[in-house]
Coordinates of C-alpha atoms in Angstrom, one line a residue:
M1 CA -25.5 -50.4 36.9
P2 CA -24.0 -46.9 37.3
K3 CA -25.0 -45.3 40.6
V4 CA -24.0 -42.0 42.1
R5 CA -25.1 -40.6 45.5
V6 CA -25.0 -36.9 45.9
L7 CA -25.4 -35.2 49.3
V8 CA -26.7 -31.7 49.2
P9 CA -26.3 -30.0 52.7
T10 CA -28.4 -26.9 52.0
G11 CA -29.8 -24.7 49.3
A12 CA -27.0 -22.2 49.6
L13 CA -23.9 -21.8 51.8
G14 CA -24.7 -19.2 54.4
L15 CA -28.4 -20.2 54.8
G16 CA -27.7 -22.7 57.5
Y17 CA -28.5 -26.4 57.7
D18 CA -29.3 -29.3 60.0
R19 CA -26.0 -30.6 61.3
A20 CA -27.6 -33.9 62.4
A21 CA -29.1 -34.4 58.9
L22 CA -25.6 -33.7 57.4
A23 CA -24.0 -36.3 59.7
R24 CA -26.7 -38.8 58.7
G25 CA -25.9 -38.1 55.0
V26 CA -22.2 -38.5 55.5
A27 CA -22.8 -41.9 57.2
E28 CA -24.8 -43.0 54.1
N29 CA -21.6 -42.9 52.0
P30 CA -22.2 -40.2 49.4
D31 CA -20.0 -40.0 46.3
I32 CA -19.8 -36.2 46.4
I33 CA -21.0 -33.3 48.6
A34 CA -22.4 -30.4 46.4
V35 CA -23.6 -27.0 47.7
D36 CA -24.7 -23.9 45.9
G37 CA -23.1 -20.6 46.9
G38 CA -25.4 -18.0 45.5
S39 CA -27.6 -16.7 42.7
T40 CA -29.0 -13.4 41.2
D41 CA -31.9 -13.4 43.7
S42 CA -30.6 -10.5 45.7
G43 CA -30.0 -8.2 42.8
P44 CA -27.1 -6.9 40.7
A45 CA -25.0 -5.1 43.4
Y46 CA -23.2 -8.3 44.5
L47 CA -22.0 -9.0 41.0
G48 CA -21.4 -5.3 40.4
R49 CA -19.2 -5.1 43.4
A50 CA -17.9 -8.7 43.4
V51 CA -18.8 -9.3 47.0
S52 CA -20.8 -11.9 48.9
K53 CA -24.1 -11.1 50.5
Y54 CA -23.4 -13.6 53.3
S55 CA -21.2 -12.7 56.2
R56 CA -17.7 -14.1 56.2
A57 CA -18.2 -15.4 59.8
S58 CA -21.3 -17.4 58.8
T59 CA -19.7 -18.7 55.6
R60 CA -16.6 -19.7 57.4
E61 CA -18.5 -21.6 60.1
E62 CA -20.6 -23.5 57.6
W63 CA -17.8 -24.2 55.2
R64 CA -15.7 -25.5 58.2
D65 CA -18.3 -28.2 58.9
L66 CA -18.5 -29.1 55.2
M67 CA -14.8 -29.5 55.0
L68 CA -14.9 -31.8 58.1
A69 CA -17.8 -33.7 56.5
R70 CA -15.8 -34.1 53.3
A71 CA -12.8 -35.5 55.2
R72 CA -15.0 -38.0 57.0
A73 CA -16.7 -39.1 53.8
G74 CA -13.5 -39.1 51.8
V75 CA -15.2 -37.6 48.7
P76 CA -15.0 -34.3 46.8
L77 CA -16.8 -31.2 48.1
V78 CA -18.0 -28.8 45.3
I79 CA -19.5 -25.4 45.6
G80 CA -20.9 -23.4 42.7
T81 CA -21.4 -19.7 42.3
A82 CA -19.0 -19.1 45.2
G83 CA -19.6 -15.9 47.2
T84 CA -23.1 -15.2 45.9
C85 CA -22.2 -13.9 42.5
G86 CA -19.4 -16.2 41.3
A87 CA -17.0 -13.4 40.3
D88 CA -13.3 -14.2 40.3
E89 CA -12.9 -12.1 43.5
T90 CA -15.4 -14.1 45.4
V91 CA -13.8 -17.4 44.3
D92 CA -10.6 -16.1 45.8
W93 CA -12.5 -14.9 48.9
L94 CA -13.7 -18.4 49.6
F95 CA -10.3 -19.9 48.7
E96 CA -8.8 -17.7 51.4
I97 CA -11.3 -19.0 53.9
T98 CA -10.4 -22.5 52.8
L99 CA -6.7 -21.9 53.3
E100 CA -7.4 -20.7 56.8
L101 CA -9.5 -23.7 57.7
A102 CA -7.2 -26.2 56.2
A103 CA -4.4 -24.9 58.4
E104 CA -6.8 -24.8 61.4
L105 CA -8.0 -28.4 60.8
G106 CA -4.7 -29.8 59.8
Q107 CA -6.0 -30.9 56.4
E108 CA -3.9 -31.6 53.3
I109 CA -6.1 -31.2 50.3
R110 CA -6.1 -30.4 46.6
V111 CA -8.3 -27.4 45.7
A112 CA -9.4 -26.6 42.2
R113 CA -10.7 -23.1 41.5
L114 CA -12.9 -22.6 38.4
Y115 CA -13.0 -19.0 37.3
S116 CA -16.0 -17.7 35.4
G117 CA -15.0 -14.0 35.0
Q118 CA -14.9 -12.7 31.4
K119 CA -12.6 -10.1 29.9
H120 CA -14.1 -7.0 28.3
D121 CA -12.0 -7.2 25.2
E122 CA -12.9 -10.8 24.6
M123 CA -16.6 -10.2 25.1
A124 CA -16.4 -7.2 22.7
R125 CA -14.9 -9.4 20.1
A126 CA -17.5 -12.1 20.7
L127 CA -20.2 -9.5 20.2
A128 CA -18.7 -8.3 17.0
D129 CA -18.4 -11.9 15.8
G130 CA -22.1 -12.6 16.4
R131 CA -21.5 -15.1 19.2
I132 CA -23.5 -13.2 21.8
T133 CA -27.3 -13.7 21.6
A134 CA -30.0 -11.9 23.6
L135 CA -32.2 -14.0 25.8
P136 CA -36.0 -13.1 26.0
G137 CA -36.4 -9.8 27.8
A138 CA -32.7 -8.9 27.5
P139 CA -31.8 -5.2 26.8
E140 CA -30.0 -4.1 23.6
V141 CA -26.3 -4.1 24.1
D142 CA -23.3 -2.8 22.2
E143 CA -19.6 -2.6 22.9
G144 CA -20.1 0.3 25.2
T145 CA -22.5 -1.7 27.3
I146 CA -19.9 -4.5 27.7
R147 CA -17.1 -2.1 28.6
A148 CA -19.4 -0.4 31.2
C149 CA -19.8 -3.6 33.1
T150 CA -17.9 -3.7 36.3
H151 CA -18.0 -7.6 36.2
I152 CA -19.1 -10.1 33.6
V153 CA -19.4 -13.8 34.4
A154 CA -20.3 -16.9 32.3
L155 CA -22.4 -19.7 33.9
A156 CA -20.5 -22.9 33.9
G157 CA -22.3 -26.2 33.2
A158 CA -21.5 -29.8 34.0
E159 CA -18.6 -30.0 31.6
Q160 CA -16.6 -27.4 33.5
I161 CA -17.3 -29.0 36.9
A162 CA -16.3 -32.3 35.4
A163 CA -13.0 -30.9 34.3
A164 CA -12.4 -29.6 37.8
L165 CA -13.3 -33.0 39.4
A166 CA -11.0 -34.7 36.9
T167 CA -8.0 -33.0 38.5
G168 CA -8.5 -35.2 41.5
A169 CA -9.5 -32.2 43.6
D170 CA -10.8 -32.7 47.1
I171 CA -12.5 -29.3 47.0
V172 CA -13.8 -27.5 43.9
I173 CA -14.5 -23.8 44.4
A174 CA -16.4 -22.7 41.2
G175 CA -17.3 -19.3 40.1
R176 CA -20.7 -18.6 38.5
T177 CA -22.4 -21.9 37.6
T178 CA -25.9 -23.0 36.7
D179 CA -27.6 -24.1 39.9
T180 CA -27.8 -27.7 38.6
A181 CA -24.2 -28.1 37.2
I182 CA -22.6 -29.0 40.5
I183 CA -25.1 -31.9 41.1
A184 CA -25.4 -33.2 37.6
A185 CA -21.6 -33.3 36.8
L186 CA -20.6 -36.5 38.6
P187 CA -23.6 -38.6 37.6
L188 CA -23.0 -37.6 34.0
M189 CA -19.2 -38.4 34.3
R190 CA -20.1 -41.9 35.6
G191 CA -22.6 -42.7 32.9
C192 CA -25.9 -42.2 34.7
H193 CA -29.0 -41.4 32.7
A194 CA -28.5 -37.9 31.3
G195 CA -32.2 -36.8 31.7
A196 CA -32.2 -38.1 35.3
A197 CA -28.9 -36.3 36.1
W198 CA -30.2 -32.9 35.0
H199 CA -33.7 -33.4 36.4
G200 CA -32.4 -34.6 39.8
A201 CA -30.0 -31.7 39.9
K202 CA -32.9 -29.3 39.3
I203 CA -34.9 -30.9 42.1
G204 CA -32.0 -30.8 44.5
E205 CA -30.5 -27.4 43.7
C206 CA -32.2 -25.8 46.7
G207 CA -31.7 -28.6 49.2
A208 CA -34.9 -29.4 51.1
L209 CA -37.0 -26.8 49.3
A210 CA -38.6 -29.6 47.3
T211 CA -39.8 -31.3 50.6
T212 CA -42.4 -30.7 53.2
N213 CA -39.9 -28.9 55.5
P214 CA -37.6 -26.7 53.4
A215 CA -35.8 -25.2 56.4
T216 CA -34.1 -28.5 57.2
G217 CA -31.8 -28.1 54.2
T218 CA -30.1 -31.5 53.7
I219 CA -31.2 -34.1 51.1
R220 CA -29.7 -37.1 49.3
I221 CA -30.2 -37.9 45.6
D222 CA -29.3 -41.3 44.1
F223 CA -28.8 -41.4 40.4
D224 CA -28.6 -44.5 38.1
D225 CA -29.1 -45.5 34.5
T226 CA -32.9 -45.1 34.5
G227 CA -33.8 -42.3 36.9
F228 CA -33.1 -40.8 40.3
T229 CA -34.4 -41.1 43.9
M230 CA -34.6 -38.1 46.3
E231 CA -35.0 -38.3 50.0
P232 CA -34.6 -35.6 52.7
L233 CA -32.3 -36.5 55.7
A234 CA -34.0 -34.6 58.5
P235 CA -36.7 -36.7 60.3
S236 CA -39.2 -33.8 60.1
A237 CA -39.1 -33.5 56.3
R238 CA -40.7 -35.7 53.6
A239 CA -40.5 -35.8 49.8
T240 CA -43.7 -36.4 48.0
P241 CA -44.6 -36.6 44.3
Y242 CA -46.2 -33.2 44.7
T243 CA -43.2 -31.4 46.4
V244 CA -40.8 -32.9 43.9
S245 CA -42.7 -32.3 40.7
A246 CA -43.6 -28.7 41.9
H247 CA -40.0 -27.7 42.0
M248 CA -39.8 -27.6 38.2
L249 CA -41.9 -24.4 38.6
Y250 CA -39.3 -22.8 40.8
E251 CA -37.3 -20.1 39.1
N252 CA -38.3 -21.5 35.7
S253 CA -40.5 -20.0 33.0
D254 CA -41.5 -23.4 31.6
P255 CA -42.5 -26.2 34.1
Y256 CA -41.4 -28.9 31.6
I257 CA -38.3 -27.5 29.9
L258 CA -35.0 -26.4 31.5
H259 CA -32.2 -24.9 29.4
E260 CA -28.6 -25.7 30.3
P261 CA -25.3 -25.4 28.5
G262 CA -25.4 -27.8 25.5
G263 CA -29.0 -28.7 25.5
H264 CA -32.2 -28.8 27.5
L265 CA -34.1 -31.0 29.9
D266 CA -37.6 -32.2 29.0
V267 CA -39.7 -33.6 31.8
R268 CA -43.0 -33.9 30.0
A269 CA -42.8 -37.7 30.2
S270 CA -41.5 -37.9 33.8
R271 CA -43.1 -40.1 36.3
Y272 CA -43.0 -39.4 40.0
T273 CA -43.6 -42.3 42.4
A274 CA -43.6 -42.3 46.2
I275 CA -41.4 -45.3 47.1
S276 CA -41.9 -44.7 50.9
D277 CA -43.5 -42.0 53.0
R278 CA -40.3 -40.0 52.7
A279 CA -38.7 -40.7 49.3
V280 CA -39.7 -40.2 45.6
R281 CA -38.5 -42.0 42.5
V282 CA -38.5 -40.2 39.2
E283 CA -38.0 -41.7 35.7
G284 CA -38.8 -40.7 32.2
S285 CA -36.9 -37.4 32.0
E286 CA -35.1 -36.7 28.7
W287 CA -32.0 -34.7 27.9
V288 CA -32.0 -33.1 24.5
K289 CA -28.7 -32.1 23.1
G290 CA -28.2 -28.7 21.3
P291 CA -25.6 -26.2 20.3
Y292 CA -23.2 -25.4 23.1
S293 CA -23.5 -22.0 24.7
V294 CA -23.2 -20.5 28.2
K295 CA -25.2 -17.7 29.7
L296 CA -23.6 -14.3 30.4
E297 CA -24.4 -12.0 33.3
G298 CA -23.1 -8.5 33.6
A299 CA -23.7 -5.6 35.9
R300 CA -22.9 -1.9 35.6
V301 CA -23.3 1.3 37.6
A302 CA -26.7 2.9 36.8
G303 CA -26.3 5.9 39.0
Y304 CA -25.8 6.8 42.7
Q305 CA -28.3 6.9 45.5
A306 CA -29.0 8.7 48.7
I307 CA -31.8 7.8 51.1
S308 CA -33.7 9.5 54.0
L309 CA -36.3 8.1 56.4
T310 CA -39.0 10.2 57.9
L311 CA -41.7 9.0 60.3
L312 CA -45.3 10.3 60.1
R313 CA -47.6 9.6 63.1
D314 CA -50.1 12.5 63.0
R315 CA -53.4 10.9 61.8
R316 CA -54.1 13.5 59.3
Y317 CA -50.7 13.2 57.7
V318 CA -50.8 9.4 57.8
A319 CA -54.2 9.5 56.0
N320 CA -52.9 11.9 53.4
A321 CA -49.3 10.6 53.1
R322 CA -49.4 10.1 49.4
V323 CA -50.7 13.7 48.8
W324 CA -48.0 15.0 51.1
C325 CA -45.2 13.0 49.3
D326 CA -46.4 14.0 45.8
D327 CA -46.4 17.7 46.8
I328 CA -42.9 17.4 48.2
I329 CA -41.6 15.6 45.1
G330 CA -43.0 18.3 42.8
R331 CA -41.5 21.2 44.8
A332 CA -38.1 19.4 45.3
R333 CA -37.8 18.6 41.6
E334 CA -38.3 22.2 40.7
K335 CA -35.6 23.3 43.1
V336 CA -33.2 20.7 41.9
A337 CA -33.7 21.8 38.3
T338 CA -33.2 25.5 39.0
R339 CA -30.6 25.4 41.8
M340 CA -28.4 22.5 40.6
G341 CA -29.0 22.9 36.9
L342 CA -29.8 19.2 36.5
P343 CA -32.3 18.2 33.7
E344 CA -35.3 16.5 35.2
A345 CA -34.6 13.4 33.1
D346 CA -31.2 13.0 34.9
F347 CA -32.4 12.4 38.4
E348 CA -35.2 10.6 40.2
I349 CA -37.0 11.2 43.6
E350 CA -39.1 8.3 44.9
M351 CA -41.0 8.2 48.2
R352 CA -42.1 4.8 49.4
L353 CA -44.7 4.6 52.2
V354 CA -43.5 1.9 54.6
G355 CA -46.6 0.4 56.3
Q356 CA -49.0 1.4 53.5
D357 CA -47.8 0.2 50.1
A358 CA -44.0 0.2 50.0
T359 CA -43.8 -3.4 48.9
L360 CA -46.6 -3.6 46.2
G361 CA -47.0 0.1 45.3
P362 CA -50.1 0.5 43.1
L363 CA -50.9 -3.2 43.3
E364 CA -51.6 -2.9 47.0
T365 CA -55.2 -3.9 47.9
G366 CA -55.3 -3.2 51.6
T367 CA -57.3 -0.2 52.8
A368 CA -56.6 0.0 56.5
V369 CA -55.0 3.2 57.7
P370 CA -51.9 2.4 59.9
N371 CA -51.0 4.3 63.1
E372 CA -47.8 5.5 61.5
I373 CA -46.0 5.5 58.2
G374 CA -42.3 5.5 57.4
V375 CA -41.5 7.6 54.4
L376 CA -38.5 6.2 52.6
T377 CA -37.1 8.8 50.2
I378 CA -34.8 7.4 47.5
V379 CA -32.8 9.8 45.3
T380 CA -31.0 8.6 42.2
A381 CA -28.6 10.8 40.3
P382 CA -25.6 10.4 37.9
E383 CA -23.1 11.3 40.6
E384 CA -22.9 10.5 44.3
K385 CA -22.4 14.1 45.4
Q386 CA -25.5 15.0 43.3
A387 CA -27.6 12.4 45.0
V388 CA -26.6 13.6 48.4
E389 CA -27.2 17.3 47.4
I390 CA -30.7 16.5 46.3
A391 CA -31.4 14.6 49.5
K392 CA -30.3 17.7 51.4
I393 CA -32.7 19.8 49.3
L394 CA -35.4 17.5 50.4
N395 CA -34.5 17.7 54.1
P396 CA -36.5 20.7 55.1
Y397 CA -39.6 19.3 53.4
L398 CA -39.3 16.0 55.1
L399 CA -38.9 17.6 58.5
H400 CA -41.5 20.4 58.4
H401 CA -43.6 20.4 55.2
A402 CA -47.3 21.2 55.9
L403 CA -50.2 19.8 53.9
T404 CA -51.7 23.3 53.4
E405 CA -50.3 26.8 53.5
D406 CA -52.5 28.1 56.3
E407 CA -51.7 25.7 59.0
P408 CA -49.0 25.6 61.7
M409 CA -45.7 24.2 60.7
P410 CA -45.5 20.5 61.6
T411 CA -42.4 18.6 62.7
F412 CA -41.8 15.0 61.8
A413 CA -39.3 12.4 63.1
F414 CA -35.9 11.6 61.6
P415 CA -34.6 8.4 63.2
F416 CA -31.0 9.2 62.1
S417 CA -28.7 12.1 62.1
P418 CA -27.6 13.0 59.5
A419 CA -31.0 12.4 57.9
E420 CA -29.5 11.5 54.5
T421 CA -27.4 8.5 53.9
S422 CA -25.4 7.8 50.7
R423 CA -25.9 4.3 49.4
G424 CA -23.1 4.7 46.9
A425 CA -23.4 3.2 43.5
L426 CA -26.6 1.7 42.1
Y427 CA -26.1 -1.3 39.9
E428 CA -28.2 -2.9 37.2
F429 CA -28.0 -6.1 35.2
C430 CA -27.3 -5.3 31.6
L431 CA -26.2 -8.7 30.2
H432 CA -28.8 -11.4 29.9
H433 CA -27.4 -13.1 26.9
T434 CA -25.7 -16.4 25.8
L435 CA -22.2 -16.9 24.5
A436 CA -21.7 -19.5 21.8
T437 CA -18.5 -21.5 22.2
E438 CA -17.2 -24.7 20.5
D439 CA -14.9 -25.4 23.4
P440 CA -16.8 -25.6 26.7
M441 CA -13.7 -24.7 28.7
A442 CA -12.7 -21.7 26.5
P443 CA -14.5 -19.0 28.6
F444 CA -13.3 -20.5 31.9
R445 CA -10.0 -20.9 33.8
L446 CA -9.0 -23.7 36.1
V447 CA -6.3 -23.4 38.8
V448 CA -5.3 -26.3 41.1
D449 CA -3.4 -25.9 44.4
E450 CA -2.1 -28.3 46.9
V451 CA -3.2 -26.8 50.3
G452 CA -1.7 -27.6 53.7
H453 CA 1.4 -29.4 52.4
G454 CA 3.9 -27.4 54.3

């Protein structure tokens, strides 16, 4: 009977995990250690800039422990979507950290790098050839859209991770992958049930999130020829049929269907059984093959931003903060149009009331009046110098603007000097499409290095 044991230390490298639970998992003889490196959760700027949202120091410390765990277990260590966004630059960033740690720890290892970055010319040809298809909700794109992207990545699936593992790599540093690919790959390679491989990978993608104590991080998943069994490794966490089945709702528009490269997972017939007070067994999941395609993600510069923060504490101004903001926006927009010659459609001024409705905006239902409000002013313009100039036009209003013309001039608080801060480029996702390919490896590049061998 085929059987593969996958150890998942945490939902993402950089989030932290329970070291004792990790040690327990290593002692239980896993076949592979798989960890996610990122996602699109934190917005397009990380892909746009090709940088990690997690600190290098935190990533290095956690990766160091995983490299030690891999050495003790004697099995491959795989990370997907390295450096938050999975761009080629962040793959190299983590590879650089790996080189440092291999020298520090005296490890001699084989490292495979799987690159997911896409070239603009090739994507433009694919679009012209009709091989790029919009997903639901995707914007219209043309060649100009593609060439405006600062970075484009394709999401690797199990086939590409399998190719990296087939090199005999001790460590696989993969660019952008589906969250499930790094977990599903080895069970599929060894002949485990395909539906179980993809379903178990979906349940395990975020570590202990599918348990009663998500913060503990570390879980173990056993795959075989009929299903999978999931168990958390921290004593304070339990897996139940409820926590496991509910994870199909997480980041998924359909609680029964999950699309992956080359097909989709169907869990409508899945059965969830508690086999102890901590572990759940799942059977009945089905993998349905389909045409092979990979998802594309691309980000481009959508403008430049400058921000200011003003603090209101006077009760009358707090109570009338939205009226105050709307009046300032109207006056400032008129000055920008006349003094800078910018068409009103080319720039945006937004004022968010922190403490009142900054999170939900018009959806806010709370009615209590706070003691103070932070007014976060966000200016967006085509050029960075224009955004800063508009923020400076706003400055006198934010410091002294009165609610009415016949009252003494008020003074509000700026917590910073200068009051305006440039945020630099504002990025937006502009590719939410699929790329059809007959060869799963065609959009990807695999590089293997012997590390620490003199």
